[in-house]
PDB file of C-alpha atoms and ligand atoms in Angstrom:
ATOM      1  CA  UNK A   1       0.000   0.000   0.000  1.00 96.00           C
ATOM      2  CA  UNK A   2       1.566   3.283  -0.720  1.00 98.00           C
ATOM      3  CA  UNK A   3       0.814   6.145   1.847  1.00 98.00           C
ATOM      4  CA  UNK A   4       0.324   9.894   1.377  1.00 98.00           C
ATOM      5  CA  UNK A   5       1.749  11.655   4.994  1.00 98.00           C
ATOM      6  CA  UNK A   6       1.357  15.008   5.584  1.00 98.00           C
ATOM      7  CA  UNK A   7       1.237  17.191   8.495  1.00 98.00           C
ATOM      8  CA  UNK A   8       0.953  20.180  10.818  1.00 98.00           C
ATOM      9  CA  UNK A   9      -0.819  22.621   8.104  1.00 98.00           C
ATOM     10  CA  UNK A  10      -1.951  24.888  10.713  1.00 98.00           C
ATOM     11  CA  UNK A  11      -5.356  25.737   8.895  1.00 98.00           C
ATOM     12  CA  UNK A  12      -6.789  28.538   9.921  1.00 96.00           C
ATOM     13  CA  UNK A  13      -3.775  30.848  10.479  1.00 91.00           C
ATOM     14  CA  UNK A  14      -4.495  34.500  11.490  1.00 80.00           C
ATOM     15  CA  UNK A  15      -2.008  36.260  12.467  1.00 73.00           C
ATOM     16  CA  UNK A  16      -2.645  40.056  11.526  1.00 68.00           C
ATOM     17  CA  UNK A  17      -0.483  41.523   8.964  1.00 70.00           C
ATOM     18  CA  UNK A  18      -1.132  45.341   9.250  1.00 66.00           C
ATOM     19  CA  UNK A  19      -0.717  47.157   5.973  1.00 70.00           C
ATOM     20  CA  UNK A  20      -1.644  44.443   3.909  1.00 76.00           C
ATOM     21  CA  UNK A  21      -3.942  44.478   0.659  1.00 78.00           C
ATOM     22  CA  UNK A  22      -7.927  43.676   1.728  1.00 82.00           C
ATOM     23  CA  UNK A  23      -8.605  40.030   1.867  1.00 84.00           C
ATOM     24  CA  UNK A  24      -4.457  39.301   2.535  1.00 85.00           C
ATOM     25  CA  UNK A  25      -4.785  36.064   4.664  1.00 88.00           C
ATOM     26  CA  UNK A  26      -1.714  34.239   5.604  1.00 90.00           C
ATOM     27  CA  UNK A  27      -4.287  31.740   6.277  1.00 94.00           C
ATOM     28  CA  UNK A  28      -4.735  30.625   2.323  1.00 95.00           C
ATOM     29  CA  UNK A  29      -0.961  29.882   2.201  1.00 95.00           C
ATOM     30  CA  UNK A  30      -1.834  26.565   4.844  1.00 97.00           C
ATOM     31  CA  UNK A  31      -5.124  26.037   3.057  1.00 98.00           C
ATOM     32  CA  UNK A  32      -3.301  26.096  -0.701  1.00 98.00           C
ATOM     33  CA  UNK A  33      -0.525  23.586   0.848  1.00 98.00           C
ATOM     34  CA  UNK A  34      -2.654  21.357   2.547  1.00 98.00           C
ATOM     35  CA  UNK A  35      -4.790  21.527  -0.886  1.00 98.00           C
ATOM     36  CA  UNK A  36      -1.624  20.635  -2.917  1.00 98.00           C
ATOM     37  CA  UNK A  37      -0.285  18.068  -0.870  1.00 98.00           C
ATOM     38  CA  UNK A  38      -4.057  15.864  -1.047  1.00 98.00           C
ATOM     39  CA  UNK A  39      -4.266  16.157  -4.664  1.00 98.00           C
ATOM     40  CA  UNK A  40      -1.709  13.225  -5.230  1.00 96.00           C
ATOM     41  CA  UNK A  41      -4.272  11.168  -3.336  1.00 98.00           C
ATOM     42  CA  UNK A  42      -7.229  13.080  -5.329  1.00 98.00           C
ATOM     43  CA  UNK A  43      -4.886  11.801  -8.514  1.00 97.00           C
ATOM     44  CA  UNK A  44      -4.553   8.187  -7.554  1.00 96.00           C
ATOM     45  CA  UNK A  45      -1.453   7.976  -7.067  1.00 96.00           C
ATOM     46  CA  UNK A  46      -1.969   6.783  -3.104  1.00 98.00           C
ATOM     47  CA  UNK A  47      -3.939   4.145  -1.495  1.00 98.00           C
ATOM     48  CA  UNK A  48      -4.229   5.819   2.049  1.00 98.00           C
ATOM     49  CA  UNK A  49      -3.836   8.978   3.431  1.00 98.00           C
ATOM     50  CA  UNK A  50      -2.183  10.083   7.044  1.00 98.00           C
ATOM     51  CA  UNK A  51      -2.453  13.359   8.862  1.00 98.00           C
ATOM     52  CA  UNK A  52      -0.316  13.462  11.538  1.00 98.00           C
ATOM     53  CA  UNK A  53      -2.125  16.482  13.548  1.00 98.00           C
ATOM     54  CA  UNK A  54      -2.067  19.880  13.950  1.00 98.00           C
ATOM     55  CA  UNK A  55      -4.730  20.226  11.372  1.00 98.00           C
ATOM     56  CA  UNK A  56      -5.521  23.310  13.034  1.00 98.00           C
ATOM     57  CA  UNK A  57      -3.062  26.491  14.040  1.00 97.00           C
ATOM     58  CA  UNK A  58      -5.448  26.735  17.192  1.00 96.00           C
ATOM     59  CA  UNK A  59      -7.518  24.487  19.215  1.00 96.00           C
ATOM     60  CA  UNK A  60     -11.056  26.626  18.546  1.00 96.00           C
ATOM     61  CA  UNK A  61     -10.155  26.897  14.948  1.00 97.00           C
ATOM     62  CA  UNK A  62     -12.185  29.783  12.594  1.00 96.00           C
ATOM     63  CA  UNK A  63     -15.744  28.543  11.363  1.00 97.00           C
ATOM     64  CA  UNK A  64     -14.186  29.105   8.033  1.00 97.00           C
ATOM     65  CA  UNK A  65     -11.086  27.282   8.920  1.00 98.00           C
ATOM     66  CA  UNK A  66     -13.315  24.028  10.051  1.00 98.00           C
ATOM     67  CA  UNK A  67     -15.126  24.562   6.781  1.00 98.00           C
ATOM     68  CA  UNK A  68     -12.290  24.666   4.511  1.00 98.00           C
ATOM     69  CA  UNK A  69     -10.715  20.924   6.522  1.00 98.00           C
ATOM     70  CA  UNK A  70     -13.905  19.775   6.165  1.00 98.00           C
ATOM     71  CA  UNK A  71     -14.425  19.991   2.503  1.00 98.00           C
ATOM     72  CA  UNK A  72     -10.964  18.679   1.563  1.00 98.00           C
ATOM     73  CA  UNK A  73     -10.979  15.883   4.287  1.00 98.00           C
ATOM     74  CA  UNK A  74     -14.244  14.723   2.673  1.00 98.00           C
ATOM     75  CA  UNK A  75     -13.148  14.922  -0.857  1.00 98.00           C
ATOM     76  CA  UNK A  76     -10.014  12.695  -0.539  1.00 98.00           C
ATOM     77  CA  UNK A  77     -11.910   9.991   1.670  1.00 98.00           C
ATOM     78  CA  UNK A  78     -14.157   9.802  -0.867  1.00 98.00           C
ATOM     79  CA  UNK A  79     -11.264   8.710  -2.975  1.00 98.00           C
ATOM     80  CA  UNK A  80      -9.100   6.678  -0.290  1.00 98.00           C
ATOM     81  CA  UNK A  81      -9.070   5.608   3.232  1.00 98.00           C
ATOM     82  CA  UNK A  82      -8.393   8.484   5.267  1.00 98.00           C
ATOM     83  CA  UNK A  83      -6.888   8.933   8.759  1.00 98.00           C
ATOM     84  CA  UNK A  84      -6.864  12.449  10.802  1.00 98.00           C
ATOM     85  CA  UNK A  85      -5.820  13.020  14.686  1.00 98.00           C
ATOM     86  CA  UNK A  86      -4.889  15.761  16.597  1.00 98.00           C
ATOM     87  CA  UNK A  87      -1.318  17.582  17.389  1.00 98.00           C
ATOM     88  CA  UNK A  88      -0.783  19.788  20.477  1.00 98.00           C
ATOM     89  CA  UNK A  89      -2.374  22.628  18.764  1.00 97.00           C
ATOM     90  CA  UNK A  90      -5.227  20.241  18.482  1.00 97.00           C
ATOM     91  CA  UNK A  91      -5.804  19.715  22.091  1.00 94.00           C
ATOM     92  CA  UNK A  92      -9.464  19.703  22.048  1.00 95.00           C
ATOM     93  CA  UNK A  93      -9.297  16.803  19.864  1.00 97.00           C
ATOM     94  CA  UNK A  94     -10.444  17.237  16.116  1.00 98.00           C
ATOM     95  CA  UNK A  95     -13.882  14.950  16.253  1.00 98.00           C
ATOM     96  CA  UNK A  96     -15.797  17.982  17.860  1.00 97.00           C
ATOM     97  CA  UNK A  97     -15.013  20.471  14.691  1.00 98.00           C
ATOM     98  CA  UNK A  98     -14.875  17.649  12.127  1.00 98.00           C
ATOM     99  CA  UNK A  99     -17.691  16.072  13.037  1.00 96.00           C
ATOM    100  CA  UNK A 100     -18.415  12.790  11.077  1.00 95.00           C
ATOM    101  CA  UNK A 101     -16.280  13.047   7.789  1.00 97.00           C
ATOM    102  CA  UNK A 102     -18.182   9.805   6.394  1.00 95.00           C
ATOM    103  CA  UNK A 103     -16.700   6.294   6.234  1.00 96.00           C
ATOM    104  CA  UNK A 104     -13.710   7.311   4.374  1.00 97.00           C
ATOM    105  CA  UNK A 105     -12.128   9.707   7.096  1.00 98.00           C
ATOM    106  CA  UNK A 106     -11.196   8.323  10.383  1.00 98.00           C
ATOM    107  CA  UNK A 107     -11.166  11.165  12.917  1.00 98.00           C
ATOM    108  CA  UNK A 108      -8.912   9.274  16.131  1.00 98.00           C
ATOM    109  CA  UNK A 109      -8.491  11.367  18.842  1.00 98.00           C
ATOM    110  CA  UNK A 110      -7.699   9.117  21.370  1.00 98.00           C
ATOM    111  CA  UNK A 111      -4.656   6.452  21.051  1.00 98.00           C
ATOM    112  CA  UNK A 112      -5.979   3.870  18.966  1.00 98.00           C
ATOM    113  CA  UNK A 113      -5.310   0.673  16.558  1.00 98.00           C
ATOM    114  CA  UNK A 114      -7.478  -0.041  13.106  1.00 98.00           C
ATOM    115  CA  UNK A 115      -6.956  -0.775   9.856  1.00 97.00           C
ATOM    116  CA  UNK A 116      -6.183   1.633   7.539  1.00 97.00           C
ATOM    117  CA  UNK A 117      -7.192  -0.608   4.078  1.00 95.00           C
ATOM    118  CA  UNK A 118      -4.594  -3.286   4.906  1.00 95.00           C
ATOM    119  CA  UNK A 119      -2.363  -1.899   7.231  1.00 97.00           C
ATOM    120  CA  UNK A 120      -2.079  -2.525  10.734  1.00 98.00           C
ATOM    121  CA  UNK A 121      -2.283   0.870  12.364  1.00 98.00           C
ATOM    122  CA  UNK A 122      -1.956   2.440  15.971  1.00 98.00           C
ATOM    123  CA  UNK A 123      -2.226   6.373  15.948  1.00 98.00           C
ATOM    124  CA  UNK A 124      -0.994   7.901  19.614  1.00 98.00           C
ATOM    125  CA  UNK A 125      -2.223  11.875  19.120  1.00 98.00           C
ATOM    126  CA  UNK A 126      -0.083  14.259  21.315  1.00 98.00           C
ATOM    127  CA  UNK A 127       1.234  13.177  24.451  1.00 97.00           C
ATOM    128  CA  UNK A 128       2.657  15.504  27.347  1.00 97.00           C
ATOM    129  CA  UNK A 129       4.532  13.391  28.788  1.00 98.00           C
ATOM    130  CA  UNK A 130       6.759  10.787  26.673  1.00 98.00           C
ATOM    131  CA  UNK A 131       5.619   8.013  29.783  1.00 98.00           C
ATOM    132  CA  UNK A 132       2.109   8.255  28.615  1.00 98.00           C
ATOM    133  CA  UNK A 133       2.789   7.817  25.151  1.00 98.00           C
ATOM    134  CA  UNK A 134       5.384   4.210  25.991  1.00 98.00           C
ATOM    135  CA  UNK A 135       2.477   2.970  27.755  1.00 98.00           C
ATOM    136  CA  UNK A 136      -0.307   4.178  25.336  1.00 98.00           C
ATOM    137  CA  UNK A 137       2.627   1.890  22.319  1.00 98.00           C
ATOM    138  CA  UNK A 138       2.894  -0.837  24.867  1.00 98.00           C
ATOM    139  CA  UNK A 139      -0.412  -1.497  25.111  1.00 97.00           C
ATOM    140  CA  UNK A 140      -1.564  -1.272  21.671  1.00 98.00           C
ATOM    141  CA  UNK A 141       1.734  -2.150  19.865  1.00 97.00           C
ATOM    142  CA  UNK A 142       1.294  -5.874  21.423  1.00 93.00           C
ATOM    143  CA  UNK A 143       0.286  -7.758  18.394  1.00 89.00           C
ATOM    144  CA  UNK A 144       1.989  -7.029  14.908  1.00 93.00           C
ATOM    145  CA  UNK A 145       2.094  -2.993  13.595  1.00 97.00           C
ATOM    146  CA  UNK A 146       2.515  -2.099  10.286  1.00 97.00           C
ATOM    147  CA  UNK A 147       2.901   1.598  10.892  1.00 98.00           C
ATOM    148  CA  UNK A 148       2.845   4.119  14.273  1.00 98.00           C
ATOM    149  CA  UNK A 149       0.973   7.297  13.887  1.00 98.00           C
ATOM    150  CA  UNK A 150       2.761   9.899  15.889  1.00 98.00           C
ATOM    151  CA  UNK A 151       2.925  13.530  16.720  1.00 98.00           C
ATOM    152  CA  UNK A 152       5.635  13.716  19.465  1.00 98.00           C
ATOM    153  CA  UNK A 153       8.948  14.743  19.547  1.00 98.00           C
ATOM    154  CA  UNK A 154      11.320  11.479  19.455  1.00 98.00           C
ATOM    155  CA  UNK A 155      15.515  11.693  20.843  1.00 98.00           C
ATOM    156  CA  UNK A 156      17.869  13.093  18.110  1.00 98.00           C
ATOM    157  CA  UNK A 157      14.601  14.781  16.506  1.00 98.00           C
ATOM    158  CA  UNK A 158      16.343  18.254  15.126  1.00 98.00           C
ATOM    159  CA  UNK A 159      14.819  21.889  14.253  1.00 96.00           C
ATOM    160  CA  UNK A 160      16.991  24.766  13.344  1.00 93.00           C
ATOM    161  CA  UNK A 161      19.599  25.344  16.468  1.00 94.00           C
ATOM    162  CA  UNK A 162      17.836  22.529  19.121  1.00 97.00           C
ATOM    163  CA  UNK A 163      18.206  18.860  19.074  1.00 98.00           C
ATOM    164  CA  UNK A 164      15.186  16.711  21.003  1.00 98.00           C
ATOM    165  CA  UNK A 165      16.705  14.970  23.774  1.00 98.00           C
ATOM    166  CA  UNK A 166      14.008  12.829  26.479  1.00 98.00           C
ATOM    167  CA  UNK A 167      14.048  14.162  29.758  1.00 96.00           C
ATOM    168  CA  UNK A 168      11.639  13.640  32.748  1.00 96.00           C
ATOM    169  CA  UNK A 169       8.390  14.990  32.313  1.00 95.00           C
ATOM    170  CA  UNK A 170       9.194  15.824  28.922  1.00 97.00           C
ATOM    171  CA  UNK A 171       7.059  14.800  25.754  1.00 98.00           C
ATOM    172  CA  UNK A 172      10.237  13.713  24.082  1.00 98.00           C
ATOM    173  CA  UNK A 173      10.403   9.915  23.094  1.00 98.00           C
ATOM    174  CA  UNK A 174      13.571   7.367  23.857  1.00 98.00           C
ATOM    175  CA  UNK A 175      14.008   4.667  21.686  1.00 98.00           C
ATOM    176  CA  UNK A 176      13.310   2.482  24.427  1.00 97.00           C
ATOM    177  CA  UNK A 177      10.022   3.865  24.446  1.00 98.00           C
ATOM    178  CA  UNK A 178       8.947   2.637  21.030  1.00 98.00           C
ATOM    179  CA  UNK A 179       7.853  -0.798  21.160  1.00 97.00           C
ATOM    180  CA  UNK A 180       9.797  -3.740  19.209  1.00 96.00           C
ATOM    181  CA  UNK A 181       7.062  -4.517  16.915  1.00 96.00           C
ATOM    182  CA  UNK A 182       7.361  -0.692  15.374  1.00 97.00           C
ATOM    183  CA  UNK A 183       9.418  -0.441  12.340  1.00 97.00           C
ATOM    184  CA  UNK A 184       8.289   2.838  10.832  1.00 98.00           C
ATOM    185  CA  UNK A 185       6.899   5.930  13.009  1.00 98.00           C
ATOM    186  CA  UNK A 186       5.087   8.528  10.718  1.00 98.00           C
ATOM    187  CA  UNK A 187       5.337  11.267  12.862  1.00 98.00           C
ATOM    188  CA  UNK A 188       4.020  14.890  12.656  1.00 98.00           C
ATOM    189  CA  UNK A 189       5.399  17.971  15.378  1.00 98.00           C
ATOM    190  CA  UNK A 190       8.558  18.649  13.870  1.00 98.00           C
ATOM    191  CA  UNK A 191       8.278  21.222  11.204  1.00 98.00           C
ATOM    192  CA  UNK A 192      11.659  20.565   9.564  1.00 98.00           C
ATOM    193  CA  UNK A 193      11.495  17.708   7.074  1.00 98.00           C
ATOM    194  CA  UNK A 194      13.859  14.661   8.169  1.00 98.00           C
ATOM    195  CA  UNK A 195      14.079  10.195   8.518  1.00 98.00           C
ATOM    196  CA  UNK A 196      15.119   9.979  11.750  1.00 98.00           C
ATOM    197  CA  UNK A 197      16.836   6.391  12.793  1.00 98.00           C
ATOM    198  CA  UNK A 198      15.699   5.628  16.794  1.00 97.00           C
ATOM    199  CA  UNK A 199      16.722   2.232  17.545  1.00 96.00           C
ATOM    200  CA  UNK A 200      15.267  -0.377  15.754  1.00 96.00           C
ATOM    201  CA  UNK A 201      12.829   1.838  14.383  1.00 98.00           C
ATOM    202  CA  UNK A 202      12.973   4.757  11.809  1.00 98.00           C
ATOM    203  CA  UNK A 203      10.620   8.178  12.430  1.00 98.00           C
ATOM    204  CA  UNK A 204       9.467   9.791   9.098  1.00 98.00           C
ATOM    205  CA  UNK A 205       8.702  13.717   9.507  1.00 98.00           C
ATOM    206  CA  UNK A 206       7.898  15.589   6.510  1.00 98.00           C
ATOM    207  CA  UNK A 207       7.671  18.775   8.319  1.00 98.00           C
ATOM    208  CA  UNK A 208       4.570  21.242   7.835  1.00 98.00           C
ATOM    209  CA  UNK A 209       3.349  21.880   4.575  1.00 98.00           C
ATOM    210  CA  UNK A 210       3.694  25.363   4.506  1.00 97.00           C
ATOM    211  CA  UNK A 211       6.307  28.000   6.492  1.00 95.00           C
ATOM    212  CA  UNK A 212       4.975  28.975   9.776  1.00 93.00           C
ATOM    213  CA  UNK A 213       8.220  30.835  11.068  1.00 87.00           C
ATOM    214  CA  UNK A 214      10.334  32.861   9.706  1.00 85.00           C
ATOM    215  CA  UNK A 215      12.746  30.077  11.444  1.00 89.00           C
ATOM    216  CA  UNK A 216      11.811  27.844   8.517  1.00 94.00           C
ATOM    217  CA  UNK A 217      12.419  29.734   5.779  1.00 92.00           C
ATOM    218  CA  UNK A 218      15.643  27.711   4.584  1.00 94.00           C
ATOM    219  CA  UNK A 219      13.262  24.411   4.421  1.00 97.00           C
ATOM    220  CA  UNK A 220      12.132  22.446   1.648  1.00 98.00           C
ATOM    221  CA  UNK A 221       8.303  21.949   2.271  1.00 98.00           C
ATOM    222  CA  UNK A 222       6.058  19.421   1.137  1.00 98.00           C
ATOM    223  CA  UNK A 223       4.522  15.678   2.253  1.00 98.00           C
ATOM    224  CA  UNK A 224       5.752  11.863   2.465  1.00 98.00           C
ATOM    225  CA  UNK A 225       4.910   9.464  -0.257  1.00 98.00           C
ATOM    226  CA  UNK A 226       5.483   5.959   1.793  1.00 98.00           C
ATOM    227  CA  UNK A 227       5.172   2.551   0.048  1.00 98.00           C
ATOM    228  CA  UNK A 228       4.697  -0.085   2.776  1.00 97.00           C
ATOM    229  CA  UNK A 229       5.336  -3.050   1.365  1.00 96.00           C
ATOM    230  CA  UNK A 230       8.820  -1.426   0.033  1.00 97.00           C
ATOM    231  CA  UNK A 231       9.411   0.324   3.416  1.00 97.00           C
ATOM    232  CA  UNK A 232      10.139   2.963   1.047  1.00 97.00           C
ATOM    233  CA  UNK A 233       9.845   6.784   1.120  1.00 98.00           C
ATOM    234  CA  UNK A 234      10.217   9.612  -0.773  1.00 98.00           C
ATOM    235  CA  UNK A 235      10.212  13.538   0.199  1.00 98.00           C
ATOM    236  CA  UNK A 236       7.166  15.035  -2.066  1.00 98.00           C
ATOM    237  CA  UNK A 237       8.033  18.695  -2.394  1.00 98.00           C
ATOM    238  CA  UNK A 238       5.555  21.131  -2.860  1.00 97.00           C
ATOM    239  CA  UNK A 239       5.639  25.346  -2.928  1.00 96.00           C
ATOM    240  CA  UNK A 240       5.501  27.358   0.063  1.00 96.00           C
ATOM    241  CA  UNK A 241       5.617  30.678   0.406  1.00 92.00           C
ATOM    242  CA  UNK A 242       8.870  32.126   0.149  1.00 91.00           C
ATOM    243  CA  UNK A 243      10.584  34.070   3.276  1.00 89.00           C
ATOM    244  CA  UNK A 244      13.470  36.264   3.391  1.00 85.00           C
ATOM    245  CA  UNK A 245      15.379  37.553   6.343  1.00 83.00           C
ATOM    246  CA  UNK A 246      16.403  40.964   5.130  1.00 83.00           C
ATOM    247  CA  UNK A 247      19.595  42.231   6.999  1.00 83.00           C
ATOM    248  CA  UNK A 248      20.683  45.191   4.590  1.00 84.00           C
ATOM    249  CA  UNK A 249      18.572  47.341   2.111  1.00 83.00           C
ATOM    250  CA  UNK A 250      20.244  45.189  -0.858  1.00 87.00           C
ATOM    251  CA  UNK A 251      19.210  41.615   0.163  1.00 85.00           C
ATOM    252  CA  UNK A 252      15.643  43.112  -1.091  1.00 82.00           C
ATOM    253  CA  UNK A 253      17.009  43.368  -4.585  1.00 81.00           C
ATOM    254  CA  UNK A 254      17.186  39.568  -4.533  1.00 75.00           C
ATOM    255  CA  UNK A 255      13.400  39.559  -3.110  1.00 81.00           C
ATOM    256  CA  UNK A 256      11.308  37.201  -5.840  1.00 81.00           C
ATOM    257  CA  UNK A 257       7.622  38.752  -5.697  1.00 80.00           C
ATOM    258  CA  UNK A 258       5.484  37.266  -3.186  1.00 84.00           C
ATOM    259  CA  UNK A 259       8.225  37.017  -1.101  1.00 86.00           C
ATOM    260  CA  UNK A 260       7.546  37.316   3.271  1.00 85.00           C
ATOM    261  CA  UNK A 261      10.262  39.758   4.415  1.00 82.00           C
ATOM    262  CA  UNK A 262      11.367  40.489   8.027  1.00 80.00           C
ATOM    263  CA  UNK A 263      13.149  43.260   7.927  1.00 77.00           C
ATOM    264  CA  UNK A 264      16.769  43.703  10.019  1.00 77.00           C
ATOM    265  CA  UNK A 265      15.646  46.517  12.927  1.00 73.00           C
ATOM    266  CA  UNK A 266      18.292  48.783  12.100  1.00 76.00           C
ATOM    267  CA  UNK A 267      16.987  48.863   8.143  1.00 77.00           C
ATOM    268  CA  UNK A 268      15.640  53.037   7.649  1.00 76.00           C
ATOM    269  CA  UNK A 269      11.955  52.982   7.151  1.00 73.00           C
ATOM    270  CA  UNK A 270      11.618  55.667   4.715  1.00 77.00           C
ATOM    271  CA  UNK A 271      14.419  53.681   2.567  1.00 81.00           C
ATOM    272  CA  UNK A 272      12.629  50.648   3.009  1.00 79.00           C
ATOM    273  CA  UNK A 273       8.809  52.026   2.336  1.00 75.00           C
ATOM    274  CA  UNK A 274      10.239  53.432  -1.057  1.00 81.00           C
ATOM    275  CA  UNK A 275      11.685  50.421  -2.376  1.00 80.00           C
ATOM    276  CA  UNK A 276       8.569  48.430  -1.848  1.00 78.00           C
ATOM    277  CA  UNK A 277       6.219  50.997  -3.145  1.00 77.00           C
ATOM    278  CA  UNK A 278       8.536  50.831  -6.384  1.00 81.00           C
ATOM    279  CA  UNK A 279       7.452  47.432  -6.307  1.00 78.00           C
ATOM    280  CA  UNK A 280       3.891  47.243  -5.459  1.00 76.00           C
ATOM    281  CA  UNK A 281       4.572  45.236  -2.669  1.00 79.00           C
ATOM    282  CA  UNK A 282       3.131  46.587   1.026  1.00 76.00           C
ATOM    283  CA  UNK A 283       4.864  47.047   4.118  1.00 71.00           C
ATOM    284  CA  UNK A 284       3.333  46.359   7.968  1.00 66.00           C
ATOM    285  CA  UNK A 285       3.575  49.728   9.874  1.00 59.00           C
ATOM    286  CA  UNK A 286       4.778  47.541  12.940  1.00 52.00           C
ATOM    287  CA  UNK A 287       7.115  45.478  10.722  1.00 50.00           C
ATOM    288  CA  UNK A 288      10.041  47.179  12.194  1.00 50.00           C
ATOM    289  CA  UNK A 289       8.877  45.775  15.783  1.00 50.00           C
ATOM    290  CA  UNK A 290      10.256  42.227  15.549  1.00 54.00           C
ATOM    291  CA  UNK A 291      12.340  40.548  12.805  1.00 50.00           C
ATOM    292  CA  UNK A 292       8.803  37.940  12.546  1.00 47.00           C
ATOM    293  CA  UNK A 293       6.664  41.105  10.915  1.00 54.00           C
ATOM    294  CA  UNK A 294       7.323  41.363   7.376  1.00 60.00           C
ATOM    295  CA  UNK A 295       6.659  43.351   4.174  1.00 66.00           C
ATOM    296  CA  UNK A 296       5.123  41.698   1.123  1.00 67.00           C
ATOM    297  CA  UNK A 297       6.717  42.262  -2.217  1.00 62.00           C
ATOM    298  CA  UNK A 298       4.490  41.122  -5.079  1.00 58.00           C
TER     299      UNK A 298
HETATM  300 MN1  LIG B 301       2.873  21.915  14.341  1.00 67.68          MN
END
């Protein structure tokens, strides 16, 4: 069976940019990845589809944001079996916004094992505490497992400039942790794409599926095409939104339109408002406030 996993698409985004042209919403970046990402299952070129969680940027996610999963959740489980469960940004759980998807889309909210067409499954949704989550694998990893559903950090895990390492009380998962029966983890959390190898077992992250930081604007983004009678996979890549950390007036010469900027503090304003207006692009009054607020060059 060959598996579409994707993750962490944060629908429903709305962080304010000030300045920006009426009907602007950072919100329709997630929406367009999450979009992109499905239509390889929507194409037939999957048998099953995994999302690893964080669905949602928020736990009370906009009506239009529910809407929006809704409607694409539906349309791929008409096409294949469809699995959904929550991330820590999920913490309500998903099954009281998502309602019931139809028998195509499995909504799991609470640690569980099924069959996803032929597969073996067990999904764990977030865990606080990496103790919960052994015991949640122990118990439901006792007879054979074709593939773990995750959305927890696991040891050697990496983002830009920290390294996931398990410590009491912590959500971060040992090796030891991950029952024997587990070959392959896919795992959501971890916004930077990466195969990590934990023991006997390997964790497959493909990251969000669009930027949500600034922090990765160096990263590839995209989805996980998994073939698991192979024990293949294979990075899908897919566009995101390009983001720029400008540190001198010239780095915005380099700026490709539709570009996020965060501008350097010490950058002059007037210098900076001219060069965008040249360029139809907008700039945030507060953008000079953190390096996170941008201007938008189109
Ligand atoms: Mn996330």
């Amino acid at each position: 069976m060959r598996v579409l996993h994707l993750s962490d698409t944060h629908l429903g985004v709305d962080r304010y940019y000030a300045g920006a042209p009426p009907g602007w919403r950072r919100a329709d970046d997630h929406l367009a990845a999450m979009r992109s990402a499905l239509r390889l299952a929507l194409d037939g070129q999957v048998d099953a589809v995994v999302h690893t969680g964080d669905l949602f940027d928020r736990s009370l996610p906009p009506s239009r944001a529910v809407s929006e999963a809704i409607e694409a959740l539906a349309a791929v489980g008409r096409v294949v079996p469809t699995v959904v469960m929550p991330g820590n940004h999920d913490r309500r759980g998903l099954r009281q916004h998502l309602g019931d998807l139809g028998p195509g889309v499995r909504v799991v909210d609470e640690p569980s094992a099924f069959l996803l067409g032929t597969l073996r499954c067990v999904a764990i949704p977030f865990l606080r505490d990496a103790v919960d989550w052994a015991a949640a694998a122990a118990l439901l990893c006792r007879d054979a497992v074709d593939l773990l559903l995750a959305h927890n950090a696991f040891d050697g895990a990496r983002v830009p400039g920290f390294t996931f390492r398990p410590r009491p009380g912590h959500e971060t998962v040992a090796a030891a942790d991950v029952p024997l029966a587990v070959r392959d983890i896919l795992c959501g959390h971890i916004h930077t794409r990466q195969c990590l190898a934990l023991g006997h077992a390997r964790v497959w992250m493909p990251g969000s599926t669009e930027r949500t930081s600034f922090v990765e604007r160096r990263e590839t983004k995209g989805a996980l095409w998994y073939d698991a009678a192979a024990r293949m996979g294979r990075w899908i890549d897919l566009p995101a939104r390009p983001m720029v950390h400008a540190r001198q007036l010239s780095d915005l010469d380099e700026v490709l339109p539709g570009t996020l900027v965060a501008l350097a503090p010490d950058l002059r304003n007037d210098e900076v408002a001219a060069l965008v207006r040249e360029r139809g692009g907008w700039v945030s009054p507060w953008a000079r406030a953190t390096p996170q607020q941008a201007l938008f060059a189109r």
